[in-house]
Short mmCIF file of C-alpha atoms in Angstrom, two decimals:
data_model
loop_
_atom_site.label_atom_id
_atom_site.label_comp_id
_atom_site.label_asym_id
_atom_site.label_seq_id
_atom_site.Cartn_x
_atom_site.Cartn_y
_atom_site.Cartn_z
CA MET A 19 113.12 96.06 90.47
CA PRO A 20 110.02 98.51 88.51
CA LYS A 21 110.74 99.12 84.75
CA LEU A 22 108.86 101.18 82.58
CA ILE A 23 109.15 100.66 78.44
CA LEU A 24 108.30 103.40 76.76
CA SER A 25 107.03 102.87 72.88
CA MET A 26 105.14 105.01 70.28
CA ASP A 27 102.97 103.18 67.03
CA GLY A 28 104.41 99.59 69.03
CA LEU A 29 107.78 101.12 68.32
CA VAL A 30 109.73 100.01 71.68
CA LEU A 31 111.58 103.47 71.97
CA LYS A 32 113.62 103.33 75.20
CA GLU A 33 113.49 100.83 78.73
CA ILE A 34 114.50 102.70 81.89
CA VAL A 35 114.50 101.20 85.30
CA LEU A 36 112.93 102.96 88.03
CA SER A 37 115.96 102.78 90.46
CA LYS A 38 115.60 106.72 91.61
CA GLU A 39 112.45 107.21 94.23
CA ARG A 40 111.00 110.43 91.84
CA THR A 41 110.97 110.07 87.75
CA SER A 42 110.14 113.39 86.18
CA ILE A 43 108.52 113.30 82.39
CA GLY A 44 108.01 115.42 80.10
CA ARG A 45 109.09 117.45 76.72
CA LYS A 46 111.92 119.74 79.09
CA PRO A 47 115.10 117.81 78.73
CA ALA A 48 115.81 118.72 82.20
CA ASN A 49 113.48 115.37 83.07
CA ASP A 50 114.32 111.93 83.71
CA ILE A 51 112.51 110.98 81.03
CA GLN A 52 112.21 113.41 78.13
CA ILE A 53 109.64 113.06 75.51
CA ASP A 54 110.30 115.74 72.53
CA ASN A 55 107.07 116.24 71.21
CA LEU A 56 104.67 119.33 71.12
CA SER A 57 101.20 116.76 73.16
CA ILE A 58 103.31 116.56 76.19
CA SER A 59 104.25 119.06 78.70
CA GLY A 60 107.39 120.92 80.18
CA GLN A 61 106.66 119.09 83.14
CA HIS A 62 104.24 116.73 82.21
CA ALA A 63 104.25 113.49 85.24
CA VAL A 64 106.09 112.45 87.56
CA ILE A 65 106.29 108.57 89.42
CA THR A 66 106.82 108.70 92.73
CA ARG A 67 108.64 105.48 93.89
CA ILE A 68 109.13 104.10 97.81
CA LEU A 69 109.82 101.05 98.81
CA GLY A 70 109.84 99.61 95.53
CA ASP A 71 106.38 100.13 94.97
CA ALA A 72 104.77 103.45 92.31
CA PHE A 73 103.00 106.03 92.45
CA LEU A 74 101.76 108.05 89.47
CA GLU A 75 100.91 111.83 89.22
CA ASP A 76 99.55 113.83 86.54
CA LEU A 77 101.27 117.74 86.85
CA ASN A 78 98.58 119.38 85.51
CA SER A 79 99.80 119.09 82.08
CA THR A 80 97.91 120.24 78.98
CA ASN A 81 96.66 117.31 77.12
CA GLY A 82 96.54 114.56 80.16
CA THR A 83 98.07 112.11 81.54
CA TYR A 84 95.95 108.31 81.14
CA VAL A 85 95.92 104.83 82.93
CA ASN A 86 94.42 102.08 80.49
CA GLY A 87 92.94 104.88 78.94
CA GLN A 88 91.91 106.64 81.32
CA PRO A 89 92.39 110.03 82.89
CA VAL A 90 94.05 110.18 86.09
CA LYS A 91 95.53 113.32 88.35
CA LYS A 92 97.14 110.41 90.77
CA HIS A 93 97.09 106.63 90.10
CA VAL A 94 98.76 103.66 92.44
CA LEU A 95 100.50 101.81 89.31
CA HIS A 96 100.10 98.32 88.81
CA ASN A 97 101.66 95.67 86.84
CA ASN A 98 101.38 96.04 83.42
CA ASP A 99 99.37 99.34 83.68
CA VAL A 100 99.90 101.64 80.55
CA ILE A 101 100.64 105.59 80.97
CA GLU A 102 99.09 106.83 77.98
CA LEU A 103 101.09 110.58 76.96
CA GLY A 104 99.69 111.80 73.63
CA LYS A 105 100.92 109.32 71.21
CA TYR A 106 103.41 108.21 73.30
CA ARG A 107 103.03 104.63 75.95
CA ILE A 108 104.98 103.81 78.99
CA LYS A 109 104.16 100.15 80.18
CA TYR A 110 105.26 99.93 84.11
CA LEU A 111 106.23 96.21 84.49
CA VAL A 112 107.30 95.38 88.29
CA ASP A 113 109.64 92.30 88.76
CA SER A 114 107.50 89.65 90.95
CA SER A 115 111.10 87.32 91.29
CA THR A 116 112.10 89.77 93.38
CA PRO A 117 112.32 88.67 97.11
CA GLY A 118 111.12 90.57 99.79
CA VAL A 119 108.59 91.90 101.89
CA SER A 120 106.03 94.83 101.25
CA GLY A 121 106.41 97.54 103.55
CA THR A 122 102.91 98.89 102.80
CA GLU A 123 100.02 97.24 102.89
CA LEU A 124 96.30 97.98 101.17
CA VAL A 125 93.28 97.50 103.00
CA ASP A 126 90.60 97.06 100.08
CA THR A 127 87.85 99.27 102.20
CA ALA A 128 84.78 97.84 99.65
CA ALA A 129 85.59 94.55 101.00
CA LEU A 130 84.07 95.70 104.08
CA LYS A 131 81.18 96.53 103.48
CA PRO A 132 78.15 94.60 104.69
CA PHE A 133 77.07 93.84 101.55
CA GLU A 134 80.46 92.08 99.82
CA ILE A 135 81.10 90.04 102.69
CA GLY A 136 79.99 87.89 105.93
CA THR A 137 80.02 88.93 109.44
CA LEU A 138 83.64 88.87 110.83
CA ASN A 139 84.81 88.46 114.87
CA PRO A 140 86.91 91.27 116.04
CA ALA A 141 88.93 88.79 117.44
CA GLU A 142 90.11 87.18 114.41
CA PRO A 143 91.75 88.10 111.52
CA LEU A 144 90.36 89.09 107.71
CA PRO A 145 90.07 85.99 105.57
CA ALA A 146 91.57 84.95 102.67
CA GLY A 147 89.94 87.50 99.57
CA THR A 148 88.62 89.90 101.83
CA SER A 149 91.66 92.59 102.10
CA THR A 150 93.64 93.22 99.30
CA VAL A 151 97.78 93.11 100.75
CA ARG A 152 99.52 94.94 97.88
CA THR A 153 102.66 97.24 97.88
CA ARG A 154 101.29 101.09 97.33
CA ASN A 155 102.66 104.57 98.85
CA ALA A 156 102.85 107.76 97.42
CA LEU A 157 103.11 110.62 99.13
CA ASN A 158 105.82 110.37 101.60
CA GLU A 159 109.33 111.89 101.40
CA ASN A 160 111.37 110.15 103.11
CA ALA A 161 111.22 106.08 102.88
CA LYS A 162 114.43 105.52 104.81
CA SER A 163 112.70 107.78 107.66
CA MET A 164 109.71 106.22 107.11
CA SER A 165 110.99 102.79 108.22
CA THR A 166 113.40 103.80 111.03
CA SER A 167 111.01 105.63 112.41
CA VAL A 168 109.10 102.51 113.18
CA GLY A 169 111.06 102.11 116.24
CA HIS A 170 110.19 105.22 117.90
CA LEU A 171 106.52 104.39 117.62
CA LEU A 172 106.64 101.00 118.86
CA GLU A 173 104.77 101.71 122.27
CA HIS A 174 102.18 103.96 120.75
CA LEU A 175 100.80 101.56 117.97
CA GLY A 176 98.32 103.26 116.02
CA VAL A 177 94.97 101.42 115.44
CA ILE A 178 92.32 101.78 113.30
CA GLN A 179 88.55 100.07 114.29
CA VAL A 180 85.46 99.60 112.26
CA LEU A 181 82.69 102.35 113.08
CA THR A 182 80.06 100.79 110.71
CA GLY A 183 78.31 97.78 108.98
CA VAL A 184 78.36 94.02 110.49
CA ASN A 185 81.69 94.57 110.54
CA THR A 186 81.99 97.38 113.63
CA GLY A 187 84.63 96.68 116.07
CA HIS A 188 87.24 94.83 113.74
CA GLU A 189 90.64 95.98 114.67
CA LEU A 190 93.32 97.02 111.92
CA GLU A 191 96.92 97.81 113.40
CA LEU A 192 98.81 100.10 111.68
CA SER A 193 102.50 98.01 112.43
CA LYS A 194 103.87 98.66 108.49
CA PRO A 195 105.92 102.09 107.74
CA VAL A 196 102.42 102.38 105.28
CA THR A 197 98.90 101.68 104.97
CA THR A 198 96.88 102.19 102.19
CA LEU A 199 92.75 102.03 102.91
CA GLY A 200 90.44 102.77 99.93
CA LYS A 201 88.85 101.45 96.94
CA PRO A 202 90.90 101.69 94.31
CA GLY A 203 90.55 103.61 91.70
CA TYR A 204 87.47 105.55 93.68
CA GLN A 205 88.77 106.76 96.61
CA VAL A 206 92.59 105.88 98.32
CA ALA A 207 93.92 107.27 101.09
CA VAL A 208 98.08 106.30 102.49
CA ILE A 209 98.46 106.69 106.51
CA THR A 210 102.16 107.08 106.96
CA ARG A 211 103.51 106.03 110.59
CA ARG A 212 106.77 108.41 111.21
CA GLU A 213 108.60 109.38 114.47
CA GLN A 214 105.53 112.07 114.33
CA GLY A 215 103.40 109.99 114.55
CA TYR A 216 100.47 108.55 111.99
CA PHE A 217 99.66 111.27 109.17
CA ILE A 218 96.72 110.09 106.74
CA THR A 219 96.81 111.45 103.24
CA HIS A 220 94.49 111.27 99.81
CA VAL A 221 96.13 110.34 97.07
CA GLU A 222 93.75 108.64 94.83
CA GLY A 223 90.18 110.10 93.95
CA GLN A 224 88.07 113.24 93.17
CA VAL A 225 85.99 112.88 96.51
CA TYR A 226 88.53 113.42 99.62
CA PRO A 227 88.43 111.19 102.52
CA LEU A 228 86.99 112.77 105.92
CA VAL A 229 88.11 112.76 109.35
CA ASN A 230 85.63 114.69 112.27
CA ASN A 231 83.70 115.58 109.04
CA GLU A 232 86.14 117.74 107.93
CA GLN A 233 87.70 117.12 104.29
CA LEU A 234 91.33 116.62 103.81
CA GLY A 235 93.24 119.37 102.08
CA ILE A 236 96.29 118.12 99.44
CA GLN A 237 98.70 118.09 102.63
CA ALA A 238 98.88 115.26 104.60
CA ARG A 239 97.08 115.43 108.47
CA LYS A 240 98.25 114.13 111.62
CA LEU A 241 95.94 111.90 112.90
CA ASN A 242 94.44 112.15 116.54
CA ASP A 243 93.42 109.86 119.63
CA ASN A 244 89.75 109.13 118.54
CA ASP A 245 89.75 110.67 115.49
CA VAL A 246 87.05 108.90 112.91
CA ILE A 247 87.64 108.54 108.92
CA GLU A 248 85.99 107.98 106.53
CA ILE A 249 87.23 106.15 103.44
CA ALA A 250 84.64 105.13 100.75
CA GLY A 251 82.23 104.67 102.83
CA VAL A 252 83.87 102.99 105.52
CA LYS A 253 83.57 104.72 108.99
CA MET A 254 86.85 103.57 110.47
CA GLU A 255 88.18 105.15 114.45
CA PHE A 256 92.10 105.81 115.28
CA PHE A 257 93.54 105.71 118.03
CA LEU A 258 97.51 104.94 119.21
CA ARG A 259 97.67 101.35 121.27
CA SER A 260 100.39 101.28 124.44
#
């Protein structure tokens, strides 16, 4: 199970196991991780954990939230990432020995760009190295409902098809509860599979993805047949397959 190591000036202050879905960080006593220091906002940041994954969000703090020296507003956490809050450091660690299969999938759309990989046969799976499978998700409110909703959607499986570049026609079935698309550190969105359908949400990057040439907002947007998604320079079409 993931855990956090809170330290200051190299001195370990606390170890926190991320057993909750939502872990708040801030100066006020009501926070799960209280840091009683004036450089820390009352409600500074929150870590959302879904299906074993973790997502950090800055809550409009006064002094900001940094990860590995870079300011962030929303960030999918990787093993050994260091969250910086003033003089405090919080290291994110993943127990890689824990068995199991991820409920989420990250497809790095940079791998679909024609200048980075060769031509793919749409009928064949992506070769090793062209797509990265990771456990990454953020904004879904209920992991259990996402998992159970999969059974309700088997008759209408969501699919995205690449529309641009030499990989035009390549298809990716959205068979997992969560599929993350984009280029980490630049632009990332998640497609969640729910009983009500498929929803896309922006989770990382200053530039929001486009759906039918319209920029996504803060809230999740339900995807409809033939919606055209553009993420990190790659255009894809969403459709339901019976």
